[in-house]
XYZ file of C-alpha atoms in Angstrom:
437
model
C 127.363 28.995 57.737
C 128.779 30.152 54.410
C 128.445 26.635 52.981
C 124.696 27.157 52.795
C 124.380 30.911 53.409
C 124.194 33.769 50.965
C 127.122 35.317 49.120
C 127.680 38.308 51.469
C 128.783 36.017 54.310
C 131.991 35.461 52.323
C 132.980 39.096 52.813
C 135.687 39.790 55.340
C 135.729 42.631 57.827
C 137.848 44.865 55.593
C 135.490 44.578 52.596
C 133.168 47.486 51.825
C 129.409 47.185 51.894
C 128.129 45.510 48.758
C 124.954 44.367 47.088
C 123.968 40.727 47.249
C 123.473 40.605 43.471
C 126.926 42.022 42.730
C 128.733 39.513 44.960
C 126.833 36.592 43.432
C 127.784 37.638 39.904
C 131.416 38.040 40.906
C 131.524 34.579 42.470
C 130.035 32.909 39.392
C 132.579 34.831 37.317
C 135.284 33.547 39.653
C 134.131 29.988 38.868
C 134.512 30.779 35.162
C 137.999 32.221 35.661
C 138.938 29.206 37.776
C 137.896 26.894 34.944
C 139.892 29.039 32.524
C 142.974 28.704 34.720
C 142.568 24.926 34.811
C 142.249 24.906 31.011
C 145.486 26.881 30.670
C 147.244 24.417 32.960
C 145.918 21.492 30.904
C 147.695 22.644 27.757
C 151.080 22.968 29.437
C 153.215 20.258 27.749
C 154.250 18.620 31.031
C 150.623 18.238 32.110
C 149.599 16.884 28.717
C 151.703 13.770 29.275
C 149.851 12.928 32.488
C 146.518 12.913 30.653
C 147.473 9.576 29.079
C 146.457 7.959 32.354
C 142.783 8.826 31.908
C 140.917 5.790 30.502
C 139.406 6.352 27.077
C 140.698 9.931 26.928
C 143.249 9.199 24.237
C 142.051 6.194 22.289
C 144.859 4.241 20.757
C 147.553 5.759 22.910
C 148.133 2.545 24.803
C 147.925 -1.109 23.853
C 144.968 -3.220 22.862
C 145.114 -6.959 23.735
C 148.855 -6.614 24.239
C 149.407 -5.137 20.783
C 150.793 -1.583 20.761
C 148.708 0.645 18.547
C 150.261 3.008 16.037
C 147.957 5.939 16.646
C 149.537 8.685 18.772
C 147.296 11.509 19.920
C 149.945 13.111 22.109
C 149.637 16.442 20.343
C 145.873 16.426 20.958
C 145.775 15.783 24.690
C 145.841 19.398 25.839
C 143.403 20.310 23.071
C 140.926 17.627 24.158
C 141.355 18.518 27.831
C 140.396 22.139 27.141
C 137.332 20.939 25.235
C 136.218 18.826 28.182
C 136.814 21.659 30.639
C 134.811 23.951 28.370
C 132.034 21.364 28.226
C 131.971 21.121 32.025
C 131.724 24.896 32.496
C 129.068 25.191 29.787
C 127.027 22.381 31.367
C 127.325 24.012 34.820
C 126.063 27.401 33.635
C 123.403 25.777 31.440
C 122.106 23.942 34.525
C 121.743 27.192 36.463
C 120.258 29.000 33.461
C 117.471 26.412 33.423
C 117.012 26.427 37.208
C 116.736 30.233 37.364
C 114.088 30.693 34.665
C 111.477 33.301 35.675
C 112.975 34.191 39.064
C 111.479 37.622 39.809
C 112.837 38.478 43.252
C 114.956 37.140 46.096
C 111.748 35.937 47.752
C 111.626 33.087 45.225
C 113.096 29.958 46.886
C 115.293 29.390 43.837
C 117.032 32.716 44.461
C 118.738 31.075 47.435
C 120.404 28.692 44.967
C 121.653 31.674 42.964
C 122.977 33.629 45.935
C 124.077 30.860 48.301
C 125.290 27.259 48.693
C 128.652 28.190 47.157
C 130.551 25.235 48.559
C 128.024 22.793 47.125
C 127.963 24.601 43.776
C 131.732 24.266 43.658
C 131.350 20.528 44.312
C 128.811 20.312 41.472
C 131.263 22.027 39.098
C 134.071 19.680 40.174
C 131.796 16.661 39.703
C 130.751 17.719 36.203
C 134.396 18.366 35.317
C 135.512 14.928 36.496
C 132.670 13.306 34.581
C 133.548 15.267 31.427
C 137.037 13.767 31.358
C 135.505 10.296 31.180
C 133.482 11.084 28.061
C 134.570 8.584 25.372
C 136.571 10.291 22.670
C 134.843 9.187 19.468
C 133.271 12.147 17.688
C 132.933 14.295 20.833
C 135.735 16.708 19.952
C 134.640 17.261 16.351
C 130.977 17.760 17.311
C 131.712 20.001 20.298
C 133.919 22.133 18.027
C 130.813 23.380 16.197
C 129.031 24.111 19.479
C 132.072 26.194 20.394
C 131.987 28.024 17.056
C 128.336 29.035 17.447
C 128.739 30.016 21.109
C 131.879 32.012 20.377
C 130.162 33.913 17.572
C 127.318 34.892 19.926
C 129.749 35.948 22.664
C 131.695 38.091 20.176
C 128.410 39.871 19.424
C 127.900 40.454 23.156
C 131.448 41.851 23.313
C 130.593 44.202 20.470
C 127.438 45.449 22.234
C 129.469 46.157 25.375
C 132.230 47.820 23.356
C 129.790 50.103 21.531
C 128.121 50.976 24.840
C 131.532 51.694 26.384
C 132.495 53.933 23.466
C 129.282 55.975 23.672
C 129.469 56.273 27.484
C 133.132 57.275 27.311
C 132.486 60.044 24.784
C 129.393 61.342 26.604
C 131.188 61.485 29.946
C 134.199 63.379 28.601
C 132.014 65.820 26.676
C 129.925 66.342 29.807
C 133.097 67.061 31.776
C 134.187 69.499 29.084
C 130.920 71.412 29.468
C 131.317 71.559 33.238
C 135.032 72.271 33.599
C 138.193 72.794 31.585
C 136.880 72.379 28.058
C 140.277 72.625 26.327
C 141.781 69.853 28.446
C 138.945 67.406 27.871
C 138.721 68.134 24.150
C 142.490 67.697 23.864
C 142.225 64.336 25.640
C 139.452 63.275 23.235
C 141.587 64.233 20.237
C 144.690 62.474 21.575
C 142.883 59.201 22.361
C 141.111 59.280 18.994
C 144.419 59.895 17.199
C 146.098 57.019 19.075
C 143.290 54.602 18.159
C 143.332 55.559 14.489
C 147.144 55.510 14.324
C 147.207 52.034 15.872
C 144.540 50.885 13.399
C 146.451 52.231 10.386
C 149.683 50.654 11.581
C 147.901 47.342 12.170
C 146.378 47.375 8.671
C 149.799 47.994 7.165
C 151.290 45.084 9.126
C 148.427 42.810 8.061
C 149.102 43.610 4.408
C 152.827 42.951 4.907
C 152.663 39.679 6.845
C 149.360 38.085 5.817
C 149.289 38.802 2.083
C 151.608 38.194 -0.850
C 151.870 39.997 -4.211
C 150.756 36.764 -5.861
C 147.831 34.932 -4.287
C 146.375 35.288 -0.761
C 143.255 36.774 -2.357
C 141.068 36.048 0.651
C 143.347 37.922 3.047
C 143.547 40.940 0.760
C 139.764 40.974 0.391
C 139.087 40.696 4.128
C 141.518 43.480 5.037
C 140.326 45.792 2.245
C 136.611 45.265 2.935
C 136.969 45.903 6.648
C 139.151 48.946 6.005
C 136.501 50.409 3.681
C 133.719 49.656 6.169
C 135.683 51.337 8.969
C 136.136 54.427 6.797
C 132.405 54.473 6.073
C 131.338 54.316 9.733
C 133.935 56.969 10.611
C 132.560 59.355 7.990
C 128.946 58.615 8.928
C 129.654 59.321 12.613
C 130.501 62.976 11.866
C 127.829 63.746 9.263
C 125.785 66.863 10.164
C 122.464 64.991 10.337
C 123.968 62.324 12.603
C 125.499 65.009 14.815
C 122.150 66.776 15.001
C 120.329 63.589 16.026
C 123.126 62.397 18.348
C 125.303 65.310 19.539
C 127.577 62.953 21.497
C 128.463 60.739 18.542
C 131.903 61.295 17.081
C 135.240 59.891 16.055
C 136.149 58.523 19.491
C 133.533 55.793 19.217
C 134.358 55.167 15.559
C 138.088 54.901 16.302
C 137.506 52.359 19.077
C 135.213 50.261 16.880
C 137.760 50.501 14.051
C 140.583 49.288 16.272
C 138.507 46.336 17.513
C 137.468 45.467 13.956
C 141.105 45.392 12.847
C 141.897 43.116 15.802
C 139.114 40.697 14.796
C 140.432 40.773 11.223
C 143.923 39.935 12.501
C 142.516 37.105 14.579
C 140.685 35.756 11.530
C 143.770 35.926 9.307
C 145.725 34.033 11.976
C 143.400 31.093 11.277
C 143.772 31.036 7.493
C 144.813 27.415 6.789
C 147.344 28.364 4.087
C 150.891 28.539 5.423
C 152.065 30.844 2.666
C 149.466 33.449 3.638
C 149.642 32.886 7.386
C 153.100 33.080 9.007
C 151.624 32.201 12.426
C 149.965 28.988 11.244
C 150.742 26.080 13.539
C 150.532 22.518 12.243
C 151.064 19.802 14.823
C 151.157 16.227 13.666
C 150.849 12.952 15.546
C 154.436 13.117 16.791
C 153.769 16.462 18.465
C 156.198 18.342 16.218
C 155.448 21.820 14.975
C 156.020 22.301 11.271
C 155.300 26.030 11.109
C 156.695 27.222 14.425
C 158.454 25.748 17.407
C 155.740 26.765 19.875
C 155.068 24.276 22.660
C 151.344 24.915 22.844
C 148.587 25.436 20.297
C 147.303 28.740 21.623
C 150.109 30.930 22.944
C 150.162 33.455 20.130
C 149.456 37.178 20.085
C 145.810 37.088 18.829
C 144.894 34.543 21.507
C 146.549 36.572 24.272
C 144.671 39.711 23.219
C 141.463 37.668 22.995
C 142.034 36.327 26.513
C 142.464 39.869 27.887
C 139.301 41.089 26.113
C 137.422 38.046 27.442
C 138.431 38.864 31.036
C 137.466 42.534 30.712
C 134.114 41.825 29.056
C 133.211 39.133 31.575
C 133.952 41.485 34.465
C 131.977 44.159 32.600
C 128.977 41.821 32.450
C 129.308 41.023 36.146
C 129.752 44.518 37.565
C 128.237 47.214 35.449
C 124.807 48.522 34.566
C 124.813 50.645 31.433
C 124.089 54.367 31.276
C 121.830 53.665 28.306
C 118.320 52.218 28.819
C 118.476 50.465 25.430
C 121.572 48.479 26.445
C 120.007 47.585 29.787
C 116.944 46.279 27.988
C 119.109 44.287 25.592
C 121.265 42.869 28.403
C 118.175 42.356 30.621
C 119.638 44.529 33.389
C 117.747 47.023 35.527
C 118.854 50.637 35.047
C 119.521 51.349 38.710
C 118.962 48.024 40.436
C 115.714 46.957 42.002
C 114.723 46.085 45.464
C 115.690 47.252 48.908
C 118.158 50.018 49.537
C 120.905 50.186 52.157
C 118.251 50.170 54.847
C 117.890 46.442 54.231
C 121.500 45.806 55.141
C 122.454 43.245 57.691
C 124.124 44.708 60.707
C 127.210 43.114 62.153
C 128.521 44.988 65.190
C 126.793 48.164 64.007
C 128.587 48.117 60.617
C 126.655 47.481 57.429
C 128.264 44.548 55.631
C 125.967 43.676 52.738
C 122.324 43.848 51.909
C 119.712 42.138 49.776
C 118.825 44.569 47.010
C 116.460 42.201 45.203
C 113.534 41.790 47.597
C 111.201 43.745 45.296
C 112.744 42.576 42.034
C 115.961 41.138 40.645
C 118.551 43.640 39.415
C 119.563 41.377 36.520
C 118.066 38.438 34.700
C 119.544 35.325 36.308
C 119.004 33.085 33.282
C 120.474 35.560 30.807
C 123.500 36.098 33.034
C 124.224 32.357 33.109
C 123.727 32.135 29.347
C 126.336 34.903 28.940
C 128.777 32.930 31.088
C 127.968 29.783 29.082
C 128.855 31.591 25.853
C 131.960 33.012 27.547
C 133.043 29.473 28.482
C 132.685 28.380 24.850
C 134.558 31.461 23.643
C 137.504 30.896 25.961
C 137.537 27.218 24.975
C 137.925 28.184 21.320
C 140.473 30.892 22.142
C 142.724 28.554 24.136
C 142.640 25.967 21.345
C 143.224 28.710 18.741
C 140.009 27.584 16.977
C 141.899 24.536 15.709
C 140.037 21.362 14.837
C 141.615 17.885 14.994
C 141.652 15.844 11.820
C 141.196 12.369 13.285
C 142.012 10.590 10.013
C 145.452 12.113 9.569
C 146.083 12.898 13.272
C 146.796 16.573 12.601
C 145.449 19.714 14.252
C 144.195 22.019 11.526
C 142.838 25.543 11.375
C 139.574 25.326 9.391
C 138.087 28.038 7.203
C 135.063 27.911 9.499
C 136.969 29.865 12.155
C 138.018 32.485 9.597
C 134.500 33.103 8.339
C 132.970 33.192 11.824
C 135.396 35.907 12.924
C 135.064 37.925 9.723
C 131.259 37.753 9.868
C 131.344 38.856 13.500
C 133.425 41.909 12.522
C 130.879 42.794 9.832
C 128.025 42.302 12.291
C 129.754 44.620 14.761
C 130.229 47.371 12.171
C 126.612 47.085 11.059
C 125.462 47.202 14.665
C 127.480 50.360 15.323
C 126.206 51.894 12.096
C 122.654 51.160 13.239
C 123.247 52.995 16.523
C 124.171 56.042 14.430
C 121.302 56.023 11.940
C 118.533 54.622 14.172
C 117.392 58.071 15.417
C 116.937 59.132 11.790
C 115.201 55.947 10.681
C 112.928 55.812 13.763
C 112.285 59.461 14.671
C 109.386 58.598 17.003
C 111.539 56.604 19.430
C 113.567 58.063 22.267
C 117.304 57.447 21.754
C 118.529 59.974 24.307
């Protein structure tokens, strides 16, 4: 029955009661994580060799009319496989984003497609994935690279919105606990966490200056680090100004320290893509023979910035799937209901007298189906770029290169995040007639 039934039928007897909408979001997220796992497997060197067997996947890797070609794309196989897996996941979520446009409640027949038929949806994803690996090479990789860049930039902005919301909620909750209980303990915890974040940020900035700049040259790296450091200092000072504190009593250095730490991480990730080996000790250049001229790494993504990016991706995706914000403005932006719509626990299905799961969307959906799938689409593009380290293949010289495009996208996203956080601080002063409580 679960092949065609709704998501709650997949729960076992030991699972707690859950909302239909929550389980559906978790299962779609599981599909995304499953595709991510397949992508990771694809870039394992031993698996890369097997990809030669796919027709048209590596043009020029075999023989043409009995004549062995000289082009060897062995170092690109894992890279191209991740791109095709990313394309398949993006196409899958794009399909459901289109199908779920304007679904208002679970009474809409299309809601059954969102909350059920999981076996058949898995078959659809597998079918799209298989078809993606038969896409002729040509210009697909170079064109899809720019789709990945745009999608990744948008997903980084979504990450920043969630991070800012997390920072504000964190501070408000601890301050609320301080008012209700042991004030000294909670204030001490706030100070310690804030100190740790700022100390880690200062240490990271120092390491960036040491490893990613030189006394002579590397002007871009010096400029990026210095500008972001100055901007972080500005938002930290603004967050504790008397007028800001009066308009937003819960604003403070905890939020600013978290945003600062994330900004420094994005700066580090951007500097790791600077295509100048002298200014980037982690630069990886793989040529047509599969050798690494900068490092001896066996893959093109297993470096520290990519690992941190993968962890942040997992946390943010789960955040999107599970949580409704404490702030109405964030719920409006993320198209999520503040407390969930629809039926309460009374609508639960009974199995042996025990409530298993219930449909909480009979009167209205608790999240926008289309927007949720668009978020997962952008997440698929972001993880595609992360696993390939934002490298772009140069087909003419058969070399994987790190383009300046990746550097500027990441740096601009860090600036956008700081401006967005700054706006959350000054908005109550600029728009006094609106409710920012």
